[in-house]
Short mmCIF file of C-alpha atoms in Angstrom, two decimals:
data_model
loop_
_atom_site.label_atom_id
_atom_site.label_comp_id
_atom_site.label_asym_id
_atom_site.label_seq_id
_atom_site.Cartn_x
_atom_site.Cartn_y
_atom_site.Cartn_z
CA MET S 72 111.24 188.04 31.47
CA ALA S 73 108.40 185.45 32.08
CA PRO S 74 105.88 187.65 30.90
CA LEU S 75 107.51 188.47 27.71
CA ARG S 76 107.82 184.19 27.27
CA LEU S 77 104.30 184.02 27.64
CA VAL S 78 103.31 186.82 25.36
CA ALA S 79 105.57 185.39 22.76
CA GLY S 80 104.09 181.80 23.26
CA ILE S 81 100.85 183.49 22.70
CA VAL S 82 101.93 185.28 19.53
CA ALA S 83 103.16 182.37 18.32
CA LEU S 84 100.40 180.26 18.93
CA THR S 85 98.03 183.08 17.10
CA LEU S 86 100.08 183.18 13.99
CA LEU S 87 100.12 179.40 13.53
CA ILE S 88 96.36 179.36 13.86
CA VAL S 89 96.03 181.98 11.46
CA ILE S 90 98.60 180.52 9.21
CA ARG S 91 96.69 177.04 9.61
CA ARG S 92 93.39 178.70 8.97
CA ARG S 93 94.37 180.57 5.94
CA LYS S 94 95.69 177.34 4.48
CA ARG S 95 92.56 175.63 5.09
CA LEU S 96 90.38 178.40 3.88
CA ARG S 97 92.68 178.46 0.29
CA LEU S 98 91.69 174.76 -0.30
CA ARG S 99 88.19 175.16 1.03
CA ALA S 100 87.49 178.08 -1.73
CA SER S 101 87.86 175.17 -4.49
CA MET S 102 85.63 172.50 -2.46
CA PRO S 103 82.06 172.38 -2.07
CA PRO S 104 80.72 175.02 0.04
CA GLY S 105 79.86 174.13 3.76
CA PRO S 106 79.77 175.75 7.18
CA GLU S 107 82.36 178.28 8.25
CA LEU S 108 85.77 176.83 10.08
CA ALA S 109 85.97 177.70 13.70
CA TRP S 110 88.62 180.13 14.62
CA PHE S 111 89.62 178.18 18.24
CA GLY S 112 90.09 174.76 18.99
CA LEU S 113 90.91 172.62 16.03
CA GLY S 114 90.05 175.02 13.75
CA ASP S 115 87.36 172.49 12.01
CA ASN S 116 83.62 171.91 11.84
CA GLN S 117 83.83 169.35 14.59
CA ARG S 118 81.43 171.53 16.74
CA ASP S 119 78.97 171.56 14.01
CA MET S 120 79.01 167.65 13.73
CA PRO S 121 76.29 165.95 15.93
CA LYS S 122 76.88 162.69 17.91
CA HIS S 123 73.51 161.34 16.65
CA GLU S 124 71.11 161.62 13.75
CA VAL S 125 73.58 163.45 11.41
CA TRP S 126 71.38 163.21 8.63
CA LYS S 127 69.14 165.59 10.06
CA THR S 128 72.15 168.07 9.95
CA PHE S 129 73.28 166.96 6.76
CA THR S 130 69.72 168.01 5.29
CA LYS S 131 69.91 171.54 6.89
CA TRP S 132 73.31 171.91 5.10
CA TYR S 133 71.56 170.90 1.76
CA GLU S 134 69.12 173.64 2.24
CA GLN S 135 71.53 176.20 3.30
CA TYR S 136 74.49 175.25 0.46
CA GLY S 137 73.27 173.00 -1.74
CA PRO S 138 73.34 169.11 -3.22
CA VAL S 139 77.41 168.91 -2.53
CA VAL S 140 78.69 169.92 0.81
CA SER S 141 82.08 169.84 2.36
CA VAL S 142 83.19 169.95 5.78
CA LEU S 143 86.13 169.28 7.97
CA VAL S 144 86.44 167.15 10.75
CA GLY S 145 89.89 166.86 12.25
CA SER S 146 92.09 166.45 9.37
CA THR S 147 89.32 164.87 7.48
CA ASN S 148 87.37 166.20 4.65
CA VAL S 149 83.81 165.39 4.66
CA ILE S 150 81.74 165.25 1.36
CA VAL S 151 78.09 165.16 2.15
CA LEU S 152 75.97 164.05 -1.22
CA GLY S 153 72.11 165.39 -1.02
CA THR S 154 70.78 164.43 -4.19
CA VAL S 155 70.55 161.01 -6.35
CA LYS S 156 71.95 162.82 -9.17
CA ALA S 157 75.13 163.79 -7.22
CA ALA S 158 75.44 160.52 -5.68
CA THR S 159 75.12 158.36 -8.80
CA ASP S 160 77.56 160.65 -10.78
CA LEU S 161 80.28 159.79 -8.41
CA LEU S 162 79.73 156.69 -6.58
CA GLU S 163 78.30 154.72 -9.54
CA LYS S 164 79.63 156.44 -12.53
CA ARG S 165 82.78 156.96 -11.08
CA GLY S 166 82.95 153.96 -8.92
CA SER S 167 86.55 153.31 -9.94
CA ILE S 168 87.84 155.80 -7.74
CA TYR S 169 84.87 156.35 -5.04
CA SER S 170 84.34 152.54 -3.73
CA SER S 171 86.98 152.54 -1.04
CA ARG S 172 86.67 153.04 2.61
CA HIS S 173 88.12 155.84 4.71
CA ARG S 174 90.31 154.51 6.99
CA GLN S 175 88.65 153.06 10.11
CA ILE S 176 91.21 152.57 12.94
CA LEU S 177 89.06 151.56 15.52
CA ALA S 178 86.38 149.56 14.00
CA GLY S 179 88.49 148.31 10.85
CA GLU S 180 92.19 147.86 11.92
CA ILE S 181 91.95 147.67 15.53
CA TYR S 182 88.88 145.60 16.23
CA SER S 183 88.39 143.84 12.74
CA GLY S 184 91.99 143.55 11.73
CA GLY S 185 90.71 144.38 8.39
CA MET S 186 88.80 141.50 7.86
CA ARG S 187 85.38 142.68 7.73
CA GLY S 188 84.42 143.68 4.15
CA ILE S 189 82.10 146.66 5.11
CA GLY S 190 85.22 148.57 6.39
CA MET S 191 88.03 147.08 3.68
CA PRO S 192 89.56 149.29 1.30
CA TYR S 193 88.94 148.69 -2.12
CA GLY S 194 91.65 146.35 -3.72
CA ARG S 195 91.98 142.66 -4.51
CA ARG S 196 91.21 141.57 -0.84
CA TRP S 197 88.06 143.42 -0.98
CA ARG S 198 87.18 142.21 -4.35
CA ASN S 199 87.81 138.43 -3.39
CA TRP S 200 85.53 139.14 -0.39
CA ARG S 201 83.01 140.76 -2.44
CA SER S 202 83.17 137.86 -4.89
CA LEU S 203 82.55 135.30 -2.12
CA ILE S 204 79.44 137.31 -0.84
CA HIS S 205 78.11 137.84 -4.06
CA SER S 206 77.83 134.32 -4.68
CA GLY S 207 76.07 133.37 -1.82
CA LEU S 208 73.70 136.64 -1.94
CA SER S 209 72.95 137.29 -5.70
CA ILE S 210 69.66 137.82 -6.80
CA GLU S 211 69.87 134.16 -8.23
CA ALA S 212 71.31 132.63 -4.91
CA SER S 213 68.71 134.42 -2.97
CA LYS S 214 66.27 132.23 -4.73
CA ASN S 215 67.64 129.43 -2.80
CA TYR S 216 66.81 130.62 0.71
CA LYS S 217 63.04 131.34 -0.43
CA PRO S 218 61.74 127.83 1.05
CA GLN S 219 63.49 128.85 4.60
CA GLN S 220 62.58 132.25 4.46
CA SER S 221 58.97 131.09 3.96
CA LEU S 222 58.75 128.45 6.97
CA GLU S 223 60.58 131.12 9.58
CA ALA S 224 57.61 133.30 8.39
CA ARG S 225 54.81 130.82 8.87
CA ILE S 226 56.19 130.31 12.47
CA LEU S 227 56.76 134.04 12.86
CA VAL S 228 52.84 134.55 12.32
CA LYS S 229 52.14 131.88 14.65
CA ASP S 230 54.47 133.76 17.40
CA PHE S 231 53.04 136.82 16.74
CA MET S 232 49.41 135.48 17.29
CA ASP S 233 50.48 134.12 20.67
CA ALA S 234 52.31 137.18 21.67
CA ALA S 235 51.25 139.34 24.39
CA ASP S 236 52.22 142.84 23.95
CA TYR S 237 54.51 144.50 21.21
CA LYS S 238 57.94 143.66 23.25
CA GLN S 239 57.32 139.87 22.44
CA LEU S 240 56.30 140.89 18.83
CA SER S 241 59.60 142.56 18.56
CA PHE S 242 61.39 139.48 20.22
CA HIS S 243 59.93 137.04 17.79
CA LEU S 244 60.44 139.35 14.82
CA ARG S 245 64.43 139.73 15.71
CA ARG S 246 64.36 135.81 16.05
CA PHE S 247 63.17 135.51 12.42
CA ALA S 248 65.71 137.78 11.08
CA VAL S 249 68.53 136.13 13.15
CA SER S 250 67.50 132.76 11.89
CA VAL S 251 67.09 134.23 8.16
CA VAL S 252 70.84 135.43 8.24
CA LEU S 253 71.92 132.49 10.04
CA ASN S 254 70.72 130.10 7.35
CA VAL S 255 72.07 132.27 4.55
CA GLY S 256 75.68 132.49 6.22
CA TYR S 257 75.65 128.99 7.46
CA GLY S 258 72.87 126.80 6.57
CA GLU S 259 71.32 126.45 9.75
CA ARG S 260 68.46 128.02 11.98
CA ILE S 261 67.57 128.68 15.64
CA LYS S 262 64.68 128.42 17.76
CA THR S 263 65.21 131.25 20.30
CA LEU S 264 67.29 134.27 20.82
CA HIS S 265 68.69 132.76 23.86
CA ASP S 266 70.78 130.09 22.40
CA LYS S 267 74.49 130.72 23.35
CA MET S 268 75.64 131.41 19.60
CA VAL S 269 73.07 133.87 19.11
CA VAL S 270 73.54 135.93 22.24
CA GLU S 271 77.43 135.77 21.32
CA ASN S 272 76.59 136.99 17.86
CA MET S 273 74.19 139.65 19.05
CA GLU S 274 76.64 141.11 21.53
CA ILE S 275 79.16 141.05 18.99
CA ASP S 276 76.75 143.23 16.55
CA ARG S 277 75.89 145.55 18.97
CA TYR S 278 79.43 146.42 20.00
CA PHE S 279 80.67 146.65 16.12
CA LEU S 280 77.54 149.36 15.70
CA LYS S 281 78.69 151.26 18.80
CA ILE S 282 82.58 151.65 17.72
CA LEU S 283 81.55 152.04 14.15
CA SER S 284 79.24 154.83 14.83
CA SER S 285 81.57 156.43 17.38
CA ASN S 286 83.81 159.18 16.87
CA SER S 287 86.87 158.26 18.37
CA VAL S 288 89.83 160.93 18.79
CA VAL S 289 92.26 158.67 16.96
CA GLU S 290 90.14 158.56 13.75
CA ASN S 291 90.55 162.17 13.31
CA TRP S 292 94.11 162.09 15.18
CA PRO S 293 95.82 158.91 13.71
CA ILE S 294 98.94 160.43 14.93
CA LEU S 295 98.32 159.04 18.05
CA LEU S 296 99.11 155.34 16.87
CA ARG S 297 102.92 156.55 16.97
CA LEU S 298 102.40 156.31 20.99
CA PRO S 299 103.80 153.20 22.44
CA LYS S 300 101.11 150.46 22.17
CA TRP S 301 100.90 150.39 26.00
CA LEU S 302 99.96 154.05 26.16
CA GLN S 303 97.16 153.69 23.28
CA TRP S 304 94.07 153.31 25.70
CA PHE S 305 92.01 153.44 22.80
CA ARG S 306 93.15 150.01 21.72
CA TRP S 307 92.57 147.82 24.75
CA GLU S 308 88.98 146.99 24.82
CA PRO S 309 88.74 146.70 20.73
CA GLU S 310 91.61 144.08 20.68
CA ARG S 311 90.13 141.94 23.68
CA MET S 312 86.73 141.96 22.04
CA ARG S 313 88.34 140.96 18.65
CA HIS S 314 89.47 137.56 20.26
CA ARG S 315 86.16 136.92 21.33
CA ASP S 316 84.83 137.34 18.02
CA THR S 317 87.25 135.37 16.18
CA MET S 318 86.53 132.47 18.52
CA VAL S 319 82.48 132.62 17.98
CA TYR S 320 83.38 132.85 14.09
CA MET S 321 85.77 130.06 13.74
CA GLY S 322 83.37 128.08 15.71
CA LEU S 323 80.63 128.38 13.36
CA LEU S 324 82.87 127.57 10.14
CA ASP S 325 83.97 124.60 12.14
CA GLY S 326 80.44 123.87 12.54
CA VAL S 327 79.73 123.62 8.85
CA LYS S 328 83.19 121.73 8.30
CA GLU S 329 81.86 118.82 10.46
CA ARG S 330 78.86 118.53 8.93
CA ILE S 331 80.02 118.50 5.19
CA ALA S 332 82.64 115.96 6.76
CA ASN S 333 79.46 113.87 7.95
CA LYS S 334 77.73 114.58 4.73
CA THR S 335 74.93 116.11 6.07
CA ASP S 336 75.62 119.96 4.94
CA SER S 337 76.85 119.25 1.40
CA ALA S 338 73.81 120.01 -0.39
CA LYS S 339 72.40 123.10 1.62
CA PRO S 340 73.42 126.42 0.00
CA SER S 341 75.05 128.85 2.40
CA VAL S 342 77.75 131.43 2.07
CA ALA S 343 79.97 128.89 4.13
CA VAL S 344 79.51 125.95 1.99
CA ARG S 345 80.19 128.31 -1.05
CA GLY S 346 83.18 129.89 0.87
CA LEU S 347 84.73 126.33 1.67
CA GLU S 348 84.39 125.10 -1.89
CA LYS S 349 86.31 127.94 -3.36
CA GLN S 350 88.50 128.73 -0.46
CA GLN S 351 91.99 128.65 -2.40
CA ASP S 352 90.57 130.53 -5.54
CA TRP S 353 89.87 133.26 -3.56
CA GLY S 354 92.87 133.04 -1.43
CA LEU S 355 91.29 133.21 1.98
CA ASN S 356 92.71 131.71 5.23
CA ASP S 357 90.25 130.12 7.55
CA ILE S 358 90.11 133.24 9.79
CA GLU S 359 89.41 135.53 6.83
CA LEU S 360 86.73 133.19 5.51
CA ALA S 361 85.17 132.88 9.03
CA TYR S 362 84.82 136.25 8.88
CA ALA S 363 83.68 136.84 5.50
CA CYS S 364 80.85 134.20 6.22
CA SER S 365 79.71 136.37 9.42
CA ALA S 366 78.86 139.02 6.59
CA PRO S 367 75.12 138.42 6.41
CA TRP S 368 74.66 138.65 9.95
CA GLN S 369 76.48 141.80 10.71
CA ALA S 370 74.53 143.44 7.52
CA GLY S 371 71.17 141.75 7.60
CA GLY S 372 69.94 140.64 11.24
CA SER S 373 69.07 144.49 12.13
CA THR S 374 68.07 146.03 8.88
CA THR S 375 65.58 143.26 7.95
CA SER S 376 63.94 143.37 11.49
CA GLN S 377 64.09 147.19 11.33
CA ALA S 378 62.21 147.05 8.08
CA ILE S 379 59.45 144.90 9.21
CA HIS S 380 58.92 147.24 12.43
CA VAL S 381 58.66 150.27 9.52
CA PHE S 382 56.35 148.20 7.89
CA LEU S 383 53.80 147.40 11.18
CA PHE S 384 54.46 151.54 11.95
CA ALA S 385 53.10 152.16 8.69
CA MET S 386 50.30 149.98 8.80
CA LEU S 387 49.26 151.57 12.28
CA LEU S 388 49.30 155.05 10.47
CA ASN S 389 47.64 154.20 7.34
CA PRO S 390 44.68 151.79 7.94
CA ASP S 391 43.13 152.63 4.65
CA VAL S 392 46.63 151.36 3.17
CA LEU S 393 46.33 148.16 5.23
CA GLU S 394 42.54 147.63 4.17
CA LYS S 395 43.37 147.55 0.54
CA ALA S 396 46.03 144.91 0.53
CA GLN S 397 43.92 142.89 2.61
CA GLU S 398 41.18 143.00 -0.11
CA GLU S 399 43.98 142.35 -2.62
CA ILE S 400 45.16 139.19 -0.53
CA ASP S 401 41.86 137.99 -0.13
CA ARG S 402 40.53 138.48 -3.65
CA VAL S 403 43.61 136.88 -5.11
CA VAL S 404 45.05 134.50 -2.55
CA GLY S 405 41.96 133.55 -0.54
CA ARG S 406 41.47 132.23 3.02
CA SER S 407 42.17 128.83 2.74
CA ARG S 408 46.05 129.55 2.74
CA GLN S 409 48.91 132.23 3.39
CA PRO S 410 50.30 133.85 0.65
CA GLU S 411 53.59 132.50 -0.82
CA PHE S 412 56.35 133.91 -3.02
CA ASP S 413 54.98 132.70 -6.13
CA ASP S 414 52.02 135.06 -5.45
CA ILE S 415 54.41 138.28 -5.80
CA ASP S 416 53.22 138.86 -9.51
CA THR S 417 49.42 139.15 -8.53
CA LEU S 418 49.87 141.27 -5.52
CA PRO S 419 50.93 144.09 -6.72
CA TYR S 420 49.59 146.38 -4.22
CA VAL S 421 51.35 144.18 -1.48
CA ASP S 422 54.49 144.67 -3.43
CA ALA S 423 54.14 148.41 -3.70
CA ILE S 424 53.67 148.29 -0.12
CA CYS S 425 57.51 146.68 0.73
CA LYS S 426 58.82 149.58 -1.72
CA GLU S 427 57.13 152.34 0.01
CA VAL S 428 58.26 150.68 3.22
CA LEU S 429 62.02 151.02 1.81
CA ARG S 430 61.63 154.38 0.62
CA TRP S 431 59.31 155.97 3.40
CA ARG S 432 61.82 155.46 6.39
CA PRO S 433 65.20 154.32 5.24
CA VAL S 434 66.43 152.00 7.99
CA ILE S 435 70.16 153.20 6.77
CA PRO S 436 69.87 156.83 6.71
CA ILE S 437 73.30 157.53 5.42
CA GLY S 438 75.10 154.40 5.41
CA VAL S 439 78.98 153.73 5.78
CA ALA S 440 81.00 156.65 4.06
CA HIS S 441 82.69 155.88 0.76
CA CYS S 442 86.53 157.24 -0.11
CA ASN S 443 87.84 158.63 -3.24
CA THR S 444 91.19 156.85 -3.73
CA THR S 445 92.12 160.16 -5.99
CA ALA S 446 91.46 163.64 -6.19
CA ASP S 447 88.42 164.54 -8.47
CA VAL S 448 86.49 167.47 -9.73
CA TYR S 449 82.87 167.35 -9.74
CA GLU S 450 81.17 170.31 -11.44
CA GLY S 451 83.80 172.68 -10.80
CA MET S 452 84.30 171.63 -6.99
CA TYR S 453 87.51 170.00 -5.87
CA ILE S 454 87.32 167.09 -3.77
CA PRO S 455 90.57 165.88 -2.22
CA ALA S 456 91.78 162.15 -2.17
CA GLY S 457 91.09 160.50 0.93
CA SER S 458 87.73 162.21 1.73
CA LYS S 459 84.77 160.68 3.43
CA VAL S 460 81.79 160.82 1.17
CA TYR S 461 78.18 160.42 2.53
CA ALA S 462 75.04 159.88 0.59
CA ASN S 463 72.22 161.67 2.63
CA ILE S 464 69.85 158.51 1.59
CA ASP S 465 67.23 160.05 3.87
CA LEU S 466 67.00 163.18 2.41
CA MET S 467 66.82 161.34 -1.25
CA SER S 468 64.05 159.45 -0.13
CA LYS S 469 61.82 162.51 0.45
CA ASP S 470 62.65 164.01 -3.14
CA PRO S 471 59.32 165.85 -3.94
CA VAL S 472 60.05 165.92 -7.77
CA ALA S 473 60.35 162.08 -7.99
CA TYR S 474 58.29 161.36 -5.02
CA PRO S 475 55.57 164.08 -4.62
CA SER S 476 53.79 164.35 -1.22
CA PRO S 477 57.25 162.36 0.32
CA ASP S 478 55.96 162.33 3.97
CA GLU S 479 52.91 160.55 2.93
CA PHE S 480 53.14 156.53 2.88
CA LYS S 481 51.59 156.15 -0.74
CA PRO S 482 52.12 152.72 -2.15
CA GLU S 483 49.94 153.89 -5.53
CA ARG S 484 53.00 156.11 -6.24
CA TRP S 485 54.61 152.65 -7.45
CA LEU S 486 51.84 151.52 -9.58
CA GLY S 487 50.03 152.71 -13.02
CA PRO S 488 51.52 153.69 -16.15
CA ASN S 489 54.13 156.04 -14.58
CA PRO S 490 55.30 154.84 -11.49
CA ALA S 491 57.85 156.42 -9.54
CA PRO S 492 61.37 155.96 -10.33
CA ALA S 493 62.71 152.81 -8.35
CA PHE S 494 64.35 153.76 -4.76
CA GLN S 495 67.01 151.14 -4.53
CA PHE S 496 69.06 153.42 -2.91
CA SER S 497 68.08 152.24 0.80
CA PHE S 498 70.99 149.97 0.40
CA GLY S 499 73.43 152.08 -0.74
CA PHE S 500 75.36 153.05 -3.86
CA GLY S 501 77.51 151.54 -6.47
CA ARG S 502 80.13 148.72 -5.38
CA ARG S 503 79.41 149.28 -2.32
CA GLN S 504 75.67 148.79 -2.10
CA CYS S 505 74.44 146.11 0.20
CA PRO S 506 74.89 142.63 -1.31
CA GLY S 507 71.98 140.99 0.79
CA MET S 508 69.54 143.50 -0.53
CA HIS S 509 67.67 140.49 -2.35
CA ILE S 510 67.31 138.52 0.82
CA ALA S 511 66.30 141.69 2.81
CA THR S 512 63.51 142.71 0.23
CA ASN S 513 62.14 138.69 -0.17
CA ALA S 514 62.15 138.47 3.80
CA LEU S 515 59.93 142.05 3.82
CA PHE S 516 57.64 140.79 1.17
CA ILE S 517 56.84 137.52 2.48
CA VAL S 518 56.67 138.63 6.14
CA ALA S 519 54.39 141.67 5.15
CA SER S 520 52.31 139.74 2.84
CA LYS S 521 51.70 136.87 5.74
CA LEU S 522 50.84 139.45 8.22
CA ILE S 523 48.27 141.47 6.15
CA TRP S 524 46.63 138.15 5.41
CA ALA S 525 46.37 136.91 9.02
CA PHE S 526 45.70 140.20 11.17
CA ASP S 527 44.26 143.11 11.67
CA ILE S 528 46.81 145.97 12.63
CA LYS S 529 45.64 148.22 15.28
CA ALA S 530 46.90 150.78 17.83
CA ARG S 531 47.25 149.89 21.33
CA ILE S 532 44.73 151.76 23.58
CA ASP S 533 45.92 154.28 26.34
CA PRO S 534 44.95 152.80 29.69
CA LEU S 535 44.72 156.64 30.94
CA THR S 536 42.68 157.90 28.12
CA GLY S 537 40.57 154.93 26.78
CA ARG S 538 41.92 155.89 23.25
CA PRO S 539 44.25 154.53 20.74
CA VAL S 540 47.79 155.74 21.38
CA ILE S 541 48.63 158.90 19.22
CA LEU S 542 51.42 157.69 17.13
CA ASP S 543 54.50 160.27 15.84
CA PRO S 544 55.43 159.57 12.21
CA ASP S 545 59.01 160.75 12.87
CA ASP S 546 59.62 159.02 16.11
CA MET S 547 62.59 156.83 15.22
CA ALA S 548 65.40 156.00 16.84
CA GLY S 549 68.97 154.68 16.11
CA ASP S 550 72.07 156.23 13.93
CA LEU S 551 73.66 153.92 11.65
CA VAL S 552 70.64 151.44 11.42
CA ARG S 553 67.22 152.86 12.55
CA GLY S 554 63.62 152.17 13.06
CA PRO S 555 60.84 152.88 15.03
CA ARG S 556 61.20 153.81 18.79
CA ASP S 557 58.05 152.02 19.58
CA VAL S 558 55.15 150.00 17.27
CA PRO S 559 52.04 150.35 19.98
CA CYS S 560 50.39 147.63 18.03
CA VAL S 561 47.72 145.32 18.50
CA LEU S 562 47.28 142.03 16.13
CA GLN S 563 43.95 140.44 15.87
CA VAL S 564 43.12 137.30 13.54
CA ARG S 565 41.08 138.33 10.86
CA GLY S 566 37.89 136.86 9.12
CA ASN S 567 36.44 133.65 10.73
CA SER S 568 39.08 133.97 13.77
CA GLU S 569 38.86 130.35 14.80
CA GLN S 570 39.36 129.10 11.13
CA THR S 571 42.18 131.32 10.46
CA ARG S 572 43.96 130.37 13.87
CA ALA S 573 43.68 126.66 12.81
CA LEU S 574 45.25 127.35 9.33
CA ILE S 575 47.89 129.47 11.50
CA LEU S 576 48.72 126.81 13.66
CA ALA S 577 48.73 124.05 11.11
CA GLU S 578 51.04 125.73 8.88
CA ALA S 579 53.53 126.78 11.64
CA GLU S 580 53.41 122.92 12.86
CA ALA S 581 54.53 122.01 9.12
CA ALA S 582 57.02 124.67 9.00
CA GLU S 583 58.47 123.28 12.16
CA THR S 584 58.86 119.74 10.66
CA GLU S 585 60.24 121.09 7.34
CA ALA S 586 62.68 123.32 9.58
CA LEU S 587 64.30 120.28 11.24
CA GLU S 588 66.69 119.92 8.60
CA PHE S 589 68.08 123.41 9.32
CA THR S 590 68.48 122.98 12.87
CA PRO S 591 71.74 121.30 13.89
#
């Protein structure tokens, strides 16, 4: 009798698999093409999805299936867009239905309590959050932060001059990026990454990126939320970390409140000051406002520093580009001062380098998935409601039609009577485009221009061979945010080194004095 029950069970299971597969295949027949569903296991494409550098797999699918690809992961439909046209058509022109987020159970709900804008679904709450962030990060608002960005960049040049190796360079660069975003968020700066508040925020940043890019079982099988809470093992750590985050963010917001009460912070522009002025209008309680004010940190610290790492890496690989930029700066700015924001219109080649940095190696290769709130049809292909929709930004940056010889670092493509089409997609698409893009591009320009003015950027000498280290232009690391794995560079002060050193020190000293008003 037992063998018969076993056989019956196997037959029933097989029949269930076949029925489910046929149902999925009928749906897939009307959807964009993609890899074949697995016969066994979950009957999906989970086996086809790598844990790291997923954009490389997306690119292979583009080559095999075309500009719009669909896969099934667990119970979730995933749509991958491989061209600017497809991404623009859906994420921008149809932004009213493609501007939400797929449910982020671990990172968005359990860990963040639905208060991080990056994971909020499209709706009134998100629009209020966006209004607050835009008021502090718009192209006009970003001009308010240029003085602090410039003084931080002057200090950074001095720190780079004193740095012994790349590890120290990276440390100083991270401090610069953190100080800039803290100024944007809260109107203050930091002198060192060892500051307790910075250490706490960096731990938050690392943990958030970790769980955001993780593929937790509950994301694909939300039915697990029906378990008793004490059995939901996946929520234990995120809930503990959320309590820590709330304490940190509330502490930062309370600091701004205190400075305003003492009349020391009322004139200093920041997202927090703006948020406190309009808190009631946007319907945010204190905890929601505290999380909103942390958005510049969450979005800008890592991306800004990685973009500058890419700049340094590109200069190592392209010394001829660096030489042309130095010639332009010496001719326009001279050697008696460092470049400033007012010089951007007279430094077109340096500006083109910054544009090429963002295209050549986008620091966010795919970004966070959009989600369509209603079903849609695009060029005859059915896209079910609630799909995860990714834009393969890395692939788009290598479009050989828009950007001939895309693997080459060529600032010239942005110059002349017929420049390449602007590649603003490093910051995403549509209504979910990064609101801090203007802050980031300003930071990249001011740092790049000052480093070009100050230093020759050379490859480190390999002690074993006595020759410059051989560089691999594709040696990148990171998933959600990426950058060069290593930038083995040596910075040598240019021109009359003693005169240049003295000027760097003098400008850094003046900047430190100016920075006192931003230091709590």
